[in-house]
Tab-separated table of C-alpha atoms in Angstrom:
chain	number	residue	atom	x	y	z
A	1	MET	CA	18.744	-32.028	-16.749
A	2	GLU	CA	15.618	-33.138	-18.616
A	3	VAL	CA	12.266	-31.371	-18.186
A	4	GLY	CA	10.544	-34.220	-16.311
A	5	GLN	CA	13.391	-34.309	-13.817
A	6	MET	CA	13.235	-30.527	-13.312
A	7	GLN	CA	9.453	-30.706	-12.823
A	8	ARG	CA	9.829	-33.405	-10.141
A	9	ARG	CA	12.575	-31.369	-8.490
A	10	LEU	CA	10.280	-28.323	-8.446
A	11	VAL	CA	7.375	-30.267	-6.932
A	12	ASP	CA	9.602	-31.822	-4.247
A	13	TYR	CA	11.287	-28.505	-3.446
A	14	THR	CA	7.977	-26.646	-3.222
A	15	LYS	CA	6.463	-29.313	-0.975
A	16	SER	CA	9.494	-29.041	1.314
A	17	LEU	CA	8.887	-25.299	1.685
A	18	PHE	CA	5.391	-26.051	2.977
A	19	MET	CA	6.529	-28.924	5.201
A	20	GLU	CA	9.253	-26.725	6.756
A	21	GLY	CA	6.754	-23.906	7.375
A	22	PHE	CA	8.311	-21.361	5.010
A	23	LEU	CA	5.093	-21.108	2.996
A	24	ASP	CA	1.409	-21.611	3.757
A	25	ALA	CA	-1.776	-22.104	1.713
A	26	GLN	CA	-1.843	-18.410	0.777
A	27	PHE	CA	1.085	-19.042	-1.585
A	28	LEU	CA	-0.934	-21.741	-3.379
A	29	GLN	CA	-3.805	-19.290	-3.774
A	30	LEU	CA	-1.376	-16.747	-5.193
A	31	GLN	CA	-0.164	-19.304	-7.756
A	32	GLN	CA	-3.737	-20.087	-8.775
A	33	LEU	CA	-4.214	-16.435	-9.779
A	34	GLN	CA	-1.555	-16.830	-12.470
A	35	ASP	CA	-2.733	-17.805	-15.959
A	36	GLU	CA	-1.848	-17.379	-19.645
A	37	SER	CA	-3.021	-13.756	-19.626
A	38	ASN	CA	-0.564	-12.952	-16.822
A	39	PRO	CA	2.179	-15.606	-16.818
A	40	ASP	CA	4.544	-13.542	-14.648
A	41	PHE	CA	2.011	-12.770	-11.918
A	42	VAL	CA	3.735	-14.739	-9.132
A	43	VAL	CA	7.182	-13.408	-10.046
A	44	GLU	CA	5.835	-9.845	-10.010
A	45	VAL	CA	4.059	-10.247	-6.654
A	46	VAL	CA	7.068	-11.951	-5.052
A	47	SER	CA	9.376	-9.211	-6.418
A	48	LEU	CA	7.123	-6.553	-4.883
A	49	PHE	CA	7.238	-8.465	-1.600
A	50	PHE	CA	11.056	-8.460	-1.751
A	51	ASP	CA	11.190	-4.705	-2.485
A	52	ASP	CA	8.663	-3.800	0.216
A	53	SER	CA	10.306	-6.076	2.786
A	54	GLU	CA	13.796	-4.682	2.170
A	55	LYS	CA	12.478	-1.142	2.646
A	56	LEU	CA	10.541	-2.071	5.793
A	57	LEU	CA	13.514	-3.925	7.291
A	58	ASN	CA	15.703	-0.850	6.666
A	59	ASP	CA	13.023	1.404	8.201
A	60	LEU	CA	12.785	-0.889	11.230
A	61	THR	CA	16.558	-0.931	11.677
A	62	MET	CA	16.691	2.866	11.584
A	63	ALA	CA	13.676	3.278	13.885
A	64	LEU	CA	15.161	0.946	16.515
A	65	ASP	CA	18.527	2.699	16.253
A	66	GLN	CA	17.109	6.001	17.548
A	67	PRO	CA	17.913	7.167	21.098
A	68	ASN	CA	14.170	7.433	21.833
A	69	VAL	CA	12.444	4.613	19.994
A	70	ASP	CA	8.975	5.443	18.687
A	71	PHE	CA	7.319	2.073	19.321
A	72	LYS	CA	4.129	3.123	17.522
A	73	LYS	CA	6.182	3.730	14.373
A	74	VAL	CA	8.059	0.432	14.824
A	75	ASP	CA	4.773	-1.393	15.350
A	76	ALA	CA	3.312	0.179	12.191
A	77	HIS	CA	6.306	-1.041	10.133
A	78	VAL	CA	6.077	-4.538	11.646
A	79	HIS	CA	2.318	-4.612	11.002
A	80	GLN	CA	2.939	-3.702	7.357
A	81	LEU	CA	5.627	-6.389	7.009
A	82	LYS	CA	3.313	-8.936	8.627
A	83	GLY	CA	0.566	-8.082	6.144
A	84	SER	CA	2.941	-8.279	3.211
A	85	SER	CA	4.305	-11.639	4.385
A	86	SER	CA	0.831	-12.964	4.990
A	87	SER	CA	-0.374	-11.929	1.536
A	88	ILE	CA	2.222	-14.075	-0.247
A	89	GLY	CA	2.168	-16.918	2.278
A	90	ALA	CA	5.576	-16.330	3.889
A	91	GLN	CA	4.462	-18.055	7.081
A	92	ARG	CA	7.668	-17.975	9.127
A	93	VAL	CA	8.186	-14.253	8.460
A	94	LYS	CA	4.562	-13.574	9.415
A	95	ASN	CA	4.938	-15.576	12.648
A	96	ALA	CA	8.151	-13.747	13.567
A	97	CYS	CA	6.309	-10.443	13.025
A	98	ILE	CA	3.544	-11.527	15.420
A	99	ALA	CA	6.109	-12.049	18.199
A	100	PHE	CA	7.814	-8.770	17.264
A	101	ARG	CA	4.542	-6.830	17.633
A	102	SER	CA	3.945	-8.168	21.134
A	103	PHE	CA	7.337	-6.808	22.235
A	104	CYS	CA	6.500	-3.448	20.627
A	105	GLU	CA	3.390	-3.313	22.810
A	106	GLU	CA	5.588	-3.944	25.865
A	107	GLN	CA	8.089	-1.343	24.569
A	108	ASN	CA	10.874	-3.836	25.250
A	109	ILE	CA	13.871	-2.538	23.272
A	110	ASP	CA	16.123	-5.577	23.830
A	111	ALA	CA	13.413	-8.026	22.798
A	112	THR	CA	12.462	-5.936	19.749
A	113	LEU	CA	16.096	-5.847	18.631
A	114	ARG	CA	16.281	-9.651	18.951
A	115	CYS	CA	12.999	-9.965	17.049
A	116	LEU	CA	14.314	-7.713	14.290
A	117	GLN	CA	17.243	-10.092	13.825
A	118	GLN	CA	14.856	-13.072	13.800
A	119	VAL	CA	12.558	-11.399	11.228
A	120	LYS	CA	15.563	-10.550	9.040
A	121	GLN	CA	16.829	-14.130	9.255
A	122	GLU	CA	13.419	-15.573	8.320
A	123	TYR	CA	13.014	-13.047	5.512
A	124	TYR	CA	16.407	-13.791	3.949
A	125	LEU	CA	15.789	-17.539	4.232
A	126	VAL	CA	12.407	-17.365	2.478
A	127	LYS	CA	13.790	-14.921	-0.092
A	128	ASN	CA	16.572	-17.347	-0.973
A	129	LYS	CA	14.142	-20.266	-1.172
A	130	LEU	CA	11.623	-18.379	-3.322
A	131	GLU	CA	14.407	-17.207	-5.662
A	132	THR	CA	15.534	-20.827	-6.055
A	133	MET	CA	11.955	-21.946	-6.791
A	134	LEU	CA	11.441	-19.196	-9.365
A	135	ARG	CA	14.776	-20.009	-11.012
A	136	VAL	CA	13.776	-23.686	-11.422
A	137	LYS	CA	10.434	-22.585	-12.912
A	138	GLN	CA	12.283	-20.381	-15.419
A	139	GLN	CA	14.546	-23.304	-16.371
A	140	ILE	CA	11.532	-25.562	-16.941
A	141	VAL	CA	9.832	-22.987	-19.188
A	142	ALA	CA	13.105	-22.265	-21.035
A	143	ALA	CA	13.425	-26.021	-21.724
A	144	GLY	CA	9.930	-26.057	-23.240
A	145	GLY	CA	8.169	-27.618	-20.267
A	146	SER	CA	5.114	-26.559	-18.310
A	147	ILE	CA	4.970	-25.739	-14.619
A	148	PRO	CA	3.309	-28.570	-12.701
A	149	MET	CA	0.501	-27.691	-10.308
A	150	ILE	CA	1.472	-28.322	-6.715
A	151	GLU	CA	-1.145	-30.123	-4.649
A	152	LEU	CA	-0.550	-30.658	-0.990
A	153	GLY	CA	-2.338	-33.383	0.870
A	154	PHE	CA	-2.161	-32.085	4.422
């Protein structure tokens, strides 16, 4: 595939992630922080998000699997995941965390377990989509092209 074609594919794919609500404007701001002095900035931040999220999802699973659930602890983990998601613009994960926190306040175990599954689903979806986007960017650079700036006209 030629560079111009890959660049168009990247722009279209990225726009679809915004249109489908996977990402919000925070992700654009994150991309704007990347420059020649730190060309891997977005990859590094997204990788940290993946690592932190995996740990938090495991912590949440273990916390909700206890006979006496400590909802304050669960809420703290969800709050941290919400902040992490928000900082990279993972909108659907952030929104799922908001619902999750309300059920923690109610101490509703069944609803929190359902929310955990929803958060995991949204996380793995956005992870897959971000990995695809980053892979296309790597292919463009490897082919000698530059990464086009994404501008959304919402």
